[in-house]
mmCIF file of C-alpha atoms in Angstrom:
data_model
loop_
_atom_site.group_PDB
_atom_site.id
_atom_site.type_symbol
_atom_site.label_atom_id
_atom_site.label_comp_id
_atom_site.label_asym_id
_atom_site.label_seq_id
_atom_site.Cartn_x
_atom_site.Cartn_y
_atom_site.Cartn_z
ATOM 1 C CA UNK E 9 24.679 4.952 -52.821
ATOM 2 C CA UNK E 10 26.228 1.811 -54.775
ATOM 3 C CA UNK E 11 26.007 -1.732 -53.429
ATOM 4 C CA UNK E 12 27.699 -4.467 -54.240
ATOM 5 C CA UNK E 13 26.388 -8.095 -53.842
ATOM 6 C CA UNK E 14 27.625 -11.377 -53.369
ATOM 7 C CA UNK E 15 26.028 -14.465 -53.437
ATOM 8 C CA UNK E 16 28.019 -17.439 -53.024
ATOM 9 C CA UNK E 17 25.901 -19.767 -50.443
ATOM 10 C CA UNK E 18 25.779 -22.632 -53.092
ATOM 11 C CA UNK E 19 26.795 -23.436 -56.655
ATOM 12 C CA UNK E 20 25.935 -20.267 -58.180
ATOM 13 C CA UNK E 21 28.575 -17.375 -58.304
ATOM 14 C CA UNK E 22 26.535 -14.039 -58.407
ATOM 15 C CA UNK E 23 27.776 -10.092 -58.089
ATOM 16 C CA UNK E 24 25.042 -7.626 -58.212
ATOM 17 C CA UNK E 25 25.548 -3.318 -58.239
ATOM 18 C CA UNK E 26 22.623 -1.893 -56.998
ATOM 19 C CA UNK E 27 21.804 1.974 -56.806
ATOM 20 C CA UNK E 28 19.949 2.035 -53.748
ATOM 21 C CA UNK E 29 17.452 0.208 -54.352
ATOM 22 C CA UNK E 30 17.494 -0.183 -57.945
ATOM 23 C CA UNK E 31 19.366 -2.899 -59.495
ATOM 24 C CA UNK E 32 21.562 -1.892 -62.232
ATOM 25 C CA UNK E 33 23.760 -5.101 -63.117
ATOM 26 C CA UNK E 34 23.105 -9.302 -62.056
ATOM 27 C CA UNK E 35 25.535 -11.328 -63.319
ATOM 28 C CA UNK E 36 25.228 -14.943 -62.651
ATOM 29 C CA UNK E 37 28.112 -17.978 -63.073
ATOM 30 C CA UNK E 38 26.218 -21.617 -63.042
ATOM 31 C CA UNK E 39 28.137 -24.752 -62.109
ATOM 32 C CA UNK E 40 27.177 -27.881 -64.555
ATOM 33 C CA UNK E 41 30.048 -29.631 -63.490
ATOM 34 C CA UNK E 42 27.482 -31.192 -60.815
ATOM 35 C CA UNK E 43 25.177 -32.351 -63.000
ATOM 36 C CA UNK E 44 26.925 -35.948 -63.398
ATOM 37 C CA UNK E 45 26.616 -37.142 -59.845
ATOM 38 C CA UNK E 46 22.953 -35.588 -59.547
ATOM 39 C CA UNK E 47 23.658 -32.923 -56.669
ATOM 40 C CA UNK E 48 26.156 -30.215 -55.291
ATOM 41 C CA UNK E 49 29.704 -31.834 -54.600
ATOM 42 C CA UNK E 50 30.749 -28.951 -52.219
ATOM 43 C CA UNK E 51 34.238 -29.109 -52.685
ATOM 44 C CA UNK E 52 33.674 -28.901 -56.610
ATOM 45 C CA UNK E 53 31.443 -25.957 -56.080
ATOM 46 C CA UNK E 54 34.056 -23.916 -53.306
ATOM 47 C CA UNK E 55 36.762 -24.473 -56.178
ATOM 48 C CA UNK E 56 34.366 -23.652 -59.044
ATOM 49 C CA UNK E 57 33.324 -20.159 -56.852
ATOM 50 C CA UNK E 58 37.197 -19.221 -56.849
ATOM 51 C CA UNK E 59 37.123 -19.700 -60.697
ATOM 52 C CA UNK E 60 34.442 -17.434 -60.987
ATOM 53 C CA UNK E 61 34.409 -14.855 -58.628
ATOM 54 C CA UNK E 62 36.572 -12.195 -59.886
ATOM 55 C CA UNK E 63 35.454 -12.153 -63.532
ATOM 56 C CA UNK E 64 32.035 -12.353 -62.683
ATOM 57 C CA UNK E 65 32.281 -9.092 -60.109
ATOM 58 C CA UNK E 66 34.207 -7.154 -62.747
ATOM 59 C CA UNK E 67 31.124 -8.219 -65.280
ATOM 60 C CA UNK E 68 28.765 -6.967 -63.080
ATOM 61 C CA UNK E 69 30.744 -3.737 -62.206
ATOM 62 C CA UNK E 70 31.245 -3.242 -66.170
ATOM 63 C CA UNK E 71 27.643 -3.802 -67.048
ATOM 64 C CA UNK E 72 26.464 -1.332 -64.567
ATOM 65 C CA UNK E 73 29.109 1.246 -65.503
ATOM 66 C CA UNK E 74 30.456 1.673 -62.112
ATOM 67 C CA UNK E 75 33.646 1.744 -60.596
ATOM 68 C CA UNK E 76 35.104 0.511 -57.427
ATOM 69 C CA UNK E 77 36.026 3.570 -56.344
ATOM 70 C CA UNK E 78 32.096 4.345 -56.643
ATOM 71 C CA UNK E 79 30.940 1.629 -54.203
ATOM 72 C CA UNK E 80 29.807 2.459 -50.664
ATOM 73 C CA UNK E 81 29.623 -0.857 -49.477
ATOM 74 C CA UNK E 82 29.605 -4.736 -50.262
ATOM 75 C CA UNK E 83 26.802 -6.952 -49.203
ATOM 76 C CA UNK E 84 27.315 -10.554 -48.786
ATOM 77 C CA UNK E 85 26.036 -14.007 -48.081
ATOM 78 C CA UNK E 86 27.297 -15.132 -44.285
ATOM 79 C CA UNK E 87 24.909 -18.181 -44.669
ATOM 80 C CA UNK E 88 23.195 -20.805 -44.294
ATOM 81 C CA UNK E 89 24.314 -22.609 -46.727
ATOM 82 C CA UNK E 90 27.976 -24.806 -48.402
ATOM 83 C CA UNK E 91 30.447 -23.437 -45.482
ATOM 84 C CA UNK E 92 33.601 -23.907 -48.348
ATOM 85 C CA UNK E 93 31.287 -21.591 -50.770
ATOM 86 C CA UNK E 94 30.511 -19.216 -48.394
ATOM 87 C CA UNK E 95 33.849 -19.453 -47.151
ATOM 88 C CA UNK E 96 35.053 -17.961 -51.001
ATOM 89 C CA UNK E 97 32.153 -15.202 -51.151
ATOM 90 C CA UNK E 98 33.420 -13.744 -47.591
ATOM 91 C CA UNK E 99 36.857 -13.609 -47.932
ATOM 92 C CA UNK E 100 36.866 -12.016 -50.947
ATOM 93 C CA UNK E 101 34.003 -9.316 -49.732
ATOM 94 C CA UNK E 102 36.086 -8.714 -46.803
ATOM 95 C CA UNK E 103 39.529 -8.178 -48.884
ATOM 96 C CA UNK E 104 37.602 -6.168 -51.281
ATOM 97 C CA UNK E 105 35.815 -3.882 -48.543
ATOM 98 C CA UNK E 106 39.554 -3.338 -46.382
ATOM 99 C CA UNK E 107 41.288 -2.613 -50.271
ATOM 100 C CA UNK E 108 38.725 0.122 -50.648
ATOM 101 C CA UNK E 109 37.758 1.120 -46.883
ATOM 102 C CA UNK E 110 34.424 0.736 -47.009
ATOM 103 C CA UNK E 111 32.194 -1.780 -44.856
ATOM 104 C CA UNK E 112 30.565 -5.359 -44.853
ATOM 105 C CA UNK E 113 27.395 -5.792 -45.007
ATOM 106 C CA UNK E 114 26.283 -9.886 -43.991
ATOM 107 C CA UNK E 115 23.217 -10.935 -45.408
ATOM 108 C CA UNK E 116 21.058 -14.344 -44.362
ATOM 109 C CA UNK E 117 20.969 -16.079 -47.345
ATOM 110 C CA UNK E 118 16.995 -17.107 -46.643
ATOM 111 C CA UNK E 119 15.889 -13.144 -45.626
ATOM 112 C CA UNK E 120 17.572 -12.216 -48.947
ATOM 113 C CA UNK E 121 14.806 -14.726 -50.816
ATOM 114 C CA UNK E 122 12.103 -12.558 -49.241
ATOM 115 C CA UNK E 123 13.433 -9.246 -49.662
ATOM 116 C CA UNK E 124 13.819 -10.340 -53.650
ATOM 117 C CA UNK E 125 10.175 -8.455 -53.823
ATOM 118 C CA UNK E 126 12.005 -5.293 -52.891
ATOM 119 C CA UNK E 127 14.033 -5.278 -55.701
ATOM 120 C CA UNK E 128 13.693 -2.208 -58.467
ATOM 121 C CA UNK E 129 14.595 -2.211 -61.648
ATOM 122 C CA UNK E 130 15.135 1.265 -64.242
ATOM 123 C CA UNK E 131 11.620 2.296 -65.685
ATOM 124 C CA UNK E 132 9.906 -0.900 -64.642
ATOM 125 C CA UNK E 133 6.632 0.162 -62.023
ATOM 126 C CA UNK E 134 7.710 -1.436 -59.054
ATOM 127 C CA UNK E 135 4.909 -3.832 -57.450
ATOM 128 C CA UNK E 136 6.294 -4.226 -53.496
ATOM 129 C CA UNK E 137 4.337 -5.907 -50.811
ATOM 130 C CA UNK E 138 3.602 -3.687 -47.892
ATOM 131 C CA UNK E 139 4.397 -4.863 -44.490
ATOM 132 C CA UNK E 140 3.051 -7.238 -43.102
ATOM 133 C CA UNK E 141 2.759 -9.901 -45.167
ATOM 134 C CA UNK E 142 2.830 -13.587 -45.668
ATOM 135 C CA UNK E 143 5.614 -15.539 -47.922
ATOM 136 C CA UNK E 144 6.060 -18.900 -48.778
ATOM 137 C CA UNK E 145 9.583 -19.331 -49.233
ATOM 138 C CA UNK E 146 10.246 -23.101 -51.128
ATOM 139 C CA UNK E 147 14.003 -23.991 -52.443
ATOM 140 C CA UNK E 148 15.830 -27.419 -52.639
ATOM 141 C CA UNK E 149 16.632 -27.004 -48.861
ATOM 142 C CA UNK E 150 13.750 -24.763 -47.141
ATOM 143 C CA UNK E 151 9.666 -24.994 -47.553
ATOM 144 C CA UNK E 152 8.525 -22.049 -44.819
ATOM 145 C CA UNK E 153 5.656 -19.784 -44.056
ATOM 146 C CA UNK E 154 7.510 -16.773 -42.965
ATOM 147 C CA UNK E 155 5.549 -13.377 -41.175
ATOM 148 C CA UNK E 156 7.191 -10.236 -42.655
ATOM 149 C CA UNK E 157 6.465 -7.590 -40.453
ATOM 150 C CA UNK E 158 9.686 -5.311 -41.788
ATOM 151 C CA UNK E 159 13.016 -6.534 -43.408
ATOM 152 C CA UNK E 160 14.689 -7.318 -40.216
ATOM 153 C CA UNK E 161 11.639 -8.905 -38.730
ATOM 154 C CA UNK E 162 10.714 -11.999 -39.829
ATOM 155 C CA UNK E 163 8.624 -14.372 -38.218
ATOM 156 C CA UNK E 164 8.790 -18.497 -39.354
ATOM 157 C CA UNK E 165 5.045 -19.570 -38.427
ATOM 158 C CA UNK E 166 6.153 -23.174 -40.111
ATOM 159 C CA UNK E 167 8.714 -25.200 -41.785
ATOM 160 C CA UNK E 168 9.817 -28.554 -42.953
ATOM 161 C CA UNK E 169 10.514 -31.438 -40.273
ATOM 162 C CA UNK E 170 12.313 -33.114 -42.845
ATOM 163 C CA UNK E 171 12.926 -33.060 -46.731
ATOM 164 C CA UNK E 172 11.759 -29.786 -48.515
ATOM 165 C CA UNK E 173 9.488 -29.241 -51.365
ATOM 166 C CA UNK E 174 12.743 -28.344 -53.879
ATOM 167 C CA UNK E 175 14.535 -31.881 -52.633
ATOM 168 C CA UNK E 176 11.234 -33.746 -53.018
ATOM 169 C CA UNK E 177 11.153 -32.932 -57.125
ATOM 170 C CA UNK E 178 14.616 -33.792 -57.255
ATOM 171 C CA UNK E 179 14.527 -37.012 -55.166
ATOM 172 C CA UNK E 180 11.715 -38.336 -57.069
ATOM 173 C CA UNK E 181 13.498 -36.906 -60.591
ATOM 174 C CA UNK E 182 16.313 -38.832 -59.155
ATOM 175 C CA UNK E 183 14.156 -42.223 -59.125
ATOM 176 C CA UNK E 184 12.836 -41.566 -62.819
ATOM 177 C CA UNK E 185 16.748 -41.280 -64.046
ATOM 178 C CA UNK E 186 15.876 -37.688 -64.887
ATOM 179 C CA UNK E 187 18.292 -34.966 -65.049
ATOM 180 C CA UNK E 188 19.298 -33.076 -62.089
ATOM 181 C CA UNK E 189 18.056 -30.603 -60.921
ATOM 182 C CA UNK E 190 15.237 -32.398 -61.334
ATOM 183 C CA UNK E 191 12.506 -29.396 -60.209
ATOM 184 C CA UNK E 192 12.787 -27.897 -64.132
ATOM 185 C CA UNK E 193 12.569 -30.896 -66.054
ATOM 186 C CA UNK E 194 9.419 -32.020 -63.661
ATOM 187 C CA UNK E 195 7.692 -28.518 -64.135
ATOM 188 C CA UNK E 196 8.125 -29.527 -68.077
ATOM 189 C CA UNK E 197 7.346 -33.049 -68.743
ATOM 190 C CA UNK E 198 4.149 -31.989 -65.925
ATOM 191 C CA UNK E 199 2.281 -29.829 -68.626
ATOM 192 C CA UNK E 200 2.008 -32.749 -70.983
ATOM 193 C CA UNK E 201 0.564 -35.391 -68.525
ATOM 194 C CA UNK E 202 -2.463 -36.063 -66.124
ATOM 195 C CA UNK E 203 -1.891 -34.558 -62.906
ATOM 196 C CA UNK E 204 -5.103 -36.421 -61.157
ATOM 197 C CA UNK E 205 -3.348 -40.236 -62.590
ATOM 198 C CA UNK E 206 -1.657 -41.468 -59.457
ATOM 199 C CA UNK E 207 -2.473 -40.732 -55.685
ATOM 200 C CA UNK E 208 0.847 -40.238 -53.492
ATOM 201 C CA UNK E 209 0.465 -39.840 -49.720
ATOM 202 C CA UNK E 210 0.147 -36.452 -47.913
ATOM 203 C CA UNK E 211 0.689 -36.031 -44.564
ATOM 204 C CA UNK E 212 -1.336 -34.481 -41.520
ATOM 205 C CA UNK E 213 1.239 -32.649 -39.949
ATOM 206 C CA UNK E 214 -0.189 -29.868 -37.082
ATOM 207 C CA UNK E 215 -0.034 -26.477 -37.411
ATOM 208 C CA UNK E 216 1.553 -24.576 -40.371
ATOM 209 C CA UNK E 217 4.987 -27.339 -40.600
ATOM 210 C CA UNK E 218 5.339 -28.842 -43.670
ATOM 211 C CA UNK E 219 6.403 -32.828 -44.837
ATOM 212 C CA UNK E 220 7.790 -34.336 -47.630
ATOM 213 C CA UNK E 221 9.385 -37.490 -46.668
ATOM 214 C CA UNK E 222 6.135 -39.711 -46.808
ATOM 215 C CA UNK E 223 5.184 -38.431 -49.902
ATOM 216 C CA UNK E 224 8.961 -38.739 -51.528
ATOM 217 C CA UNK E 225 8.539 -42.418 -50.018
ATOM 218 C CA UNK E 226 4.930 -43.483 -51.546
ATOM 219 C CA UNK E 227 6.295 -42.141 -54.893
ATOM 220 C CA UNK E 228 9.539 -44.390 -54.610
ATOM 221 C CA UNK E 229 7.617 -47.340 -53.770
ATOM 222 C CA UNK E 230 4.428 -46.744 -56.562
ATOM 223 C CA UNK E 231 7.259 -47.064 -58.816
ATOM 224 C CA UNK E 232 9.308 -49.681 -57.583
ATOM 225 C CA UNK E 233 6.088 -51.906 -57.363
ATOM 226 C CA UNK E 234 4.899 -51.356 -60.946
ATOM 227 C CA UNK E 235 7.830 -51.932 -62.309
ATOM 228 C CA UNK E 236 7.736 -55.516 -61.163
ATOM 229 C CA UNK E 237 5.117 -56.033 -63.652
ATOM 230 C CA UNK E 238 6.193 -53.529 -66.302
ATOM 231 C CA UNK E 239 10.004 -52.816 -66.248
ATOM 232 C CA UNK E 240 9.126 -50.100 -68.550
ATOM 233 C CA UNK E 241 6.819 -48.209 -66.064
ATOM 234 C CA UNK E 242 8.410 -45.148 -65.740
ATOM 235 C CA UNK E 243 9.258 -44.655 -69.274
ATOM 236 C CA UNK E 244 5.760 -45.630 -70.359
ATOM 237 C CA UNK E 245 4.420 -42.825 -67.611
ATOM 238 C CA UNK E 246 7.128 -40.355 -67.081
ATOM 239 C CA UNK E 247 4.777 -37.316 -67.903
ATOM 240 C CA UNK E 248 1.491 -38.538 -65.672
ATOM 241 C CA UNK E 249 3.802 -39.341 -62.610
ATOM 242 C CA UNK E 250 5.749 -35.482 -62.890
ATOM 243 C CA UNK E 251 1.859 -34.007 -63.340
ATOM 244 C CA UNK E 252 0.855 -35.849 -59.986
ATOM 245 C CA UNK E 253 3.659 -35.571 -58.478
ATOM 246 C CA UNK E 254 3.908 -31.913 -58.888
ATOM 247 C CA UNK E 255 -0.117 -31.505 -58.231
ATOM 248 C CA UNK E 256 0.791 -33.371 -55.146
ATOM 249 C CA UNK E 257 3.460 -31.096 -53.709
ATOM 250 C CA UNK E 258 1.950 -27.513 -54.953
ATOM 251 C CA UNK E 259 -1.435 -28.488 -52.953
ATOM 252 C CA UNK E 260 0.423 -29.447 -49.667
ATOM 253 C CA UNK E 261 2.128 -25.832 -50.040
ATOM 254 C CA UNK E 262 -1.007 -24.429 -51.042
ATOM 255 C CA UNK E 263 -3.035 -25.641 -48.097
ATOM 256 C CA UNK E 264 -0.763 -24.225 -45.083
ATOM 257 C CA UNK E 265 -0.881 -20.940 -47.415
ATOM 258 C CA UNK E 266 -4.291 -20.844 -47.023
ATOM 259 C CA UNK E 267 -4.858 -22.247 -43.262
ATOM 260 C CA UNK E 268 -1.776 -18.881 -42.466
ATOM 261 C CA UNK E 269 -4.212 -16.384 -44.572
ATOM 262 C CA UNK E 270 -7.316 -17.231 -42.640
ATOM 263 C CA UNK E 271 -5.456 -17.321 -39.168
ATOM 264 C CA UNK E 272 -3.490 -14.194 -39.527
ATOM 265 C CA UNK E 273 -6.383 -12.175 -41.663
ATOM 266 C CA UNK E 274 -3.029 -10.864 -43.762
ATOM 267 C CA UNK E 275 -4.474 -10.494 -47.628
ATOM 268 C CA UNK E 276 -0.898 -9.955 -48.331
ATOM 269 C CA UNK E 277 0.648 -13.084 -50.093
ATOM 270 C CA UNK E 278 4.371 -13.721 -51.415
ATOM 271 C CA UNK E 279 6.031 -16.762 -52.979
ATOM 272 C CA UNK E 280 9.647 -16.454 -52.577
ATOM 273 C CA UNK E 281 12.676 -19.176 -53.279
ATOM 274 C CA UNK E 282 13.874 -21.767 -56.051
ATOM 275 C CA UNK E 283 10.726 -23.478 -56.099
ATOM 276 C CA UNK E 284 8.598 -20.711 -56.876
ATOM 277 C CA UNK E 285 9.818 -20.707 -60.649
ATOM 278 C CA UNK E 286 7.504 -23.765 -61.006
ATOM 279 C CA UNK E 287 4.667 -23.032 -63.070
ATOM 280 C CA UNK E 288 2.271 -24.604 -61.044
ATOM 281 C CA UNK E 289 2.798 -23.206 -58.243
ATOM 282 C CA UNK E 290 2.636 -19.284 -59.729
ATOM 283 C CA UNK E 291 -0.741 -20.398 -61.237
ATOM 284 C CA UNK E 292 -1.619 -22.059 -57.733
ATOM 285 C CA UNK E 293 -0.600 -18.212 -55.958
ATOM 286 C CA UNK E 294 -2.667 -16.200 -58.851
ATOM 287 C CA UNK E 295 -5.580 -18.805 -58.754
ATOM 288 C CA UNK E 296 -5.422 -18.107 -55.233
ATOM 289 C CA UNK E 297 -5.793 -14.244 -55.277
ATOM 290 C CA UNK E 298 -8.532 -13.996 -57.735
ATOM 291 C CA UNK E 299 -10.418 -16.471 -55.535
ATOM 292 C CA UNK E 300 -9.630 -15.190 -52.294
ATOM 293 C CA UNK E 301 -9.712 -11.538 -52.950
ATOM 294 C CA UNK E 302 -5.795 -11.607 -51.829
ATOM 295 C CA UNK E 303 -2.849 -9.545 -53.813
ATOM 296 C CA UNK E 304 -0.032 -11.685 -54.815
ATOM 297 C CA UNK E 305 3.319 -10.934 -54.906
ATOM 298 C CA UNK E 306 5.428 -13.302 -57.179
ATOM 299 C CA UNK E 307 9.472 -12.722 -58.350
ATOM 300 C CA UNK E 308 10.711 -12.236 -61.948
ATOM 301 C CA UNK E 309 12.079 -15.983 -62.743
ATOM 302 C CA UNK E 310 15.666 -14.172 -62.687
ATOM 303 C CA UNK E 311 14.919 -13.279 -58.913
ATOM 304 C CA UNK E 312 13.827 -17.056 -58.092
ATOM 305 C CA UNK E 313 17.146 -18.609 -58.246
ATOM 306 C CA UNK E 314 20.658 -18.050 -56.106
ATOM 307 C CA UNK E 315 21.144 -14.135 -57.355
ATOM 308 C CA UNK E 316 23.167 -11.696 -55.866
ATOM 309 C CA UNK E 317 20.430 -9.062 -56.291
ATOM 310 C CA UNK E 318 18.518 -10.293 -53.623
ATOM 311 C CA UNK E 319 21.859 -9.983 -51.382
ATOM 312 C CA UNK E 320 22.187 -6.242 -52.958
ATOM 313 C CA UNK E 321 18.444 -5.239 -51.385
ATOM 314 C CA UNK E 322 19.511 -6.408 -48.164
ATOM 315 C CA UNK E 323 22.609 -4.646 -47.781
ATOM 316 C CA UNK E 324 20.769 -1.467 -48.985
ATOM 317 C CA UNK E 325 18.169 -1.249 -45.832
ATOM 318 C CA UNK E 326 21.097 -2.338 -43.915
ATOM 319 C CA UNK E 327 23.516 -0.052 -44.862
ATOM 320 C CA UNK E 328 20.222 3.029 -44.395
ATOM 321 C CA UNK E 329 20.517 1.708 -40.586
ATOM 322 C CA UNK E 330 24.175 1.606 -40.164
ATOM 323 C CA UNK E 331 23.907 -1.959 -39.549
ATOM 324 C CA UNK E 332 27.108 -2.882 -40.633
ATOM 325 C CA UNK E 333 29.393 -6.429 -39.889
ATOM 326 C CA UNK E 334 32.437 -7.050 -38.026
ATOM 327 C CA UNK E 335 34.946 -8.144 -40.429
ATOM 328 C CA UNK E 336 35.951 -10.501 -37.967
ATOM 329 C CA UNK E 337 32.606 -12.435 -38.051
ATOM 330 C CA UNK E 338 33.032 -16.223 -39.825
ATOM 331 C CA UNK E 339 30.148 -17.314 -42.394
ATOM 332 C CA UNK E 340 27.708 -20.182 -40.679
ATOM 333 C CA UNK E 341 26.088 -23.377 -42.675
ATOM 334 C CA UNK E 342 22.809 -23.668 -40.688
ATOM 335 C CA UNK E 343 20.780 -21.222 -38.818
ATOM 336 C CA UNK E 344 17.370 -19.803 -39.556
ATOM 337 C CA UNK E 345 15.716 -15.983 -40.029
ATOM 338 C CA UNK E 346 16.418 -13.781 -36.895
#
């Protein structure tokens, strides 16, 4: 069977044709137009997704030498996420599916992060976590612990209570005057300075929950208390204060990781999400394994980001167990994995 994907849940446009499980086309339509006011203007990006939407389908249907008449279904991103984005990736999946009669296929936008393991590629050996098994899924608006027992049963053991790991780098990027997003150009300037040269706060939260607020906090203050003395501070330490900065966040994730492994007894380990493109935190995951005799699951960089792939995988076990949407269903900003 074909599948087509469509991600559309934030600033990236992204149409995917997948032959069951094996992708054959990802085509991907960035928005820099947000880069000047250092985060996603959502009514930019919902006009920006209508720009790019139709060219970037018929890409990915070109590159993948398939036709629409070849399709058996279109998979799609109902949420969470920008409701004017998602608003643009539904209506056109659901105009699209009625043209050609075939169905809809809705997708949660954070279950599609976690099924990215899934995907296949032509004559690459697959490497797919069996079930169950542990991810870590860390973006600009999510840091979870999430129990996989099968693709539509996912179980969130702990979360965030307030900023997550992807909005902490680019908070604190934010306060340096660095580019946005500021999770890349961290990761960067991080491998040329000292990651033990400044202490930040990290916080005792119960359980497997996760907080970044008190650490985004002691970072703002460390530098707006130097700088009294040295109005050059940040310049002067830009790469020591992304190497402790990002030490500081990849060891908070790292230590709920662990304190999950040793309470579940699951040897099973993914990283899933924006955030796990940063190259301290891969290291941190295959560090991990060697040490603790646990296989590691971590997504080609291509699979890290907003892709419509991930959407594709979804919609193929879906569409295996008929599990198809109503076309009258609306898209949703907020919810969690069912």
């Amino acid at each position: 069977m074909f599948i087509l994907g469509i991600e559309s849940s934030c600033d990236d446009t992204s149409a995917a044709i997948l032959k069951d499980n094996c992708l054959l086309s990802n085509v991907t339509a960035s928005q820099s137009v947000h880069e000047m006011y250092g985060g996603v203007v959502p009514e930019l990006a919902s006009r920006a997704h209508q720009q790019n939407i139709v060219p970037v389908v018929d890409a990915a249907l070109k590159k993948a030498n398939v036709s629409l008449s070849d399709l058996n279904a279109i998979a799609f991103t109902r949420g969470p996420g920008l409701l004017g984005s998602l608003i643009v990736g539904t209506s056109f999946a659901k105009g699209l599916a009625l043209g050609l009669n075939i169905p809809i296929v809705d997708v949660n936008h954070l279950q599609a992060h976690v099924m990215a393991h899934f995907i296949t590629e032509p004559d690459v050996k697959p490497h797919i976590p069996a079930f169950p098994f542990l991810c870590l899924l860390v973006s600009g608006g999510n840091s979870q612990i999430i129990l996989v027992n099968a693709y539509n049963d996912m179980q969130i053991l702990g979360q965030t209570i307030d900023d997550a790991a992807g909005e902490a780098f680019d908070k604190c990027a934010k306060v340096m005057n660095l580019p946005y997003p500021g999770g890349p150009v961290i990761d960067k300037l991080a491998k040329e300075g000292n990651p033990y040269a400044f202490q930040f706060a990290r916080p005792n939260i119960q359980g497997f929950d996760y907080s970044f607020s008190g650490l985004k906090t002691s970072f703002l203050y460390a530098i707006r208390d130097a700088k009294l003395s040295d109005p050059d501070f940040v310049e002067h330490h830009k790469c020591d204060l992304c190497a402790s900065l990002q030490y500081t966040v990849v060891d908070i994730l790292m230590r709920k990781v662990d304190k999950a492994v040793r309470q579940t007894g699951i040897r099973r380990l993914a990283v899933a999400g924006g955030v796990s493109a940063n190259s301290a935190l891969r290291k941190a995951f295959i560090d991990y394994g060697e040490k603790h005799n646990t296989e590691i699951f971590i997504p080609k960089f291509s699979y890290t980001t907003d892709n419509a792939a991930m959407v594709g995988i979804v919609g193929y076990y879906k569409y295996l167990d008929r599990d198809f949407c109503d076309f009258g269903l609306p898209p949703f900003a907020r919810t969690t994995i069912k």
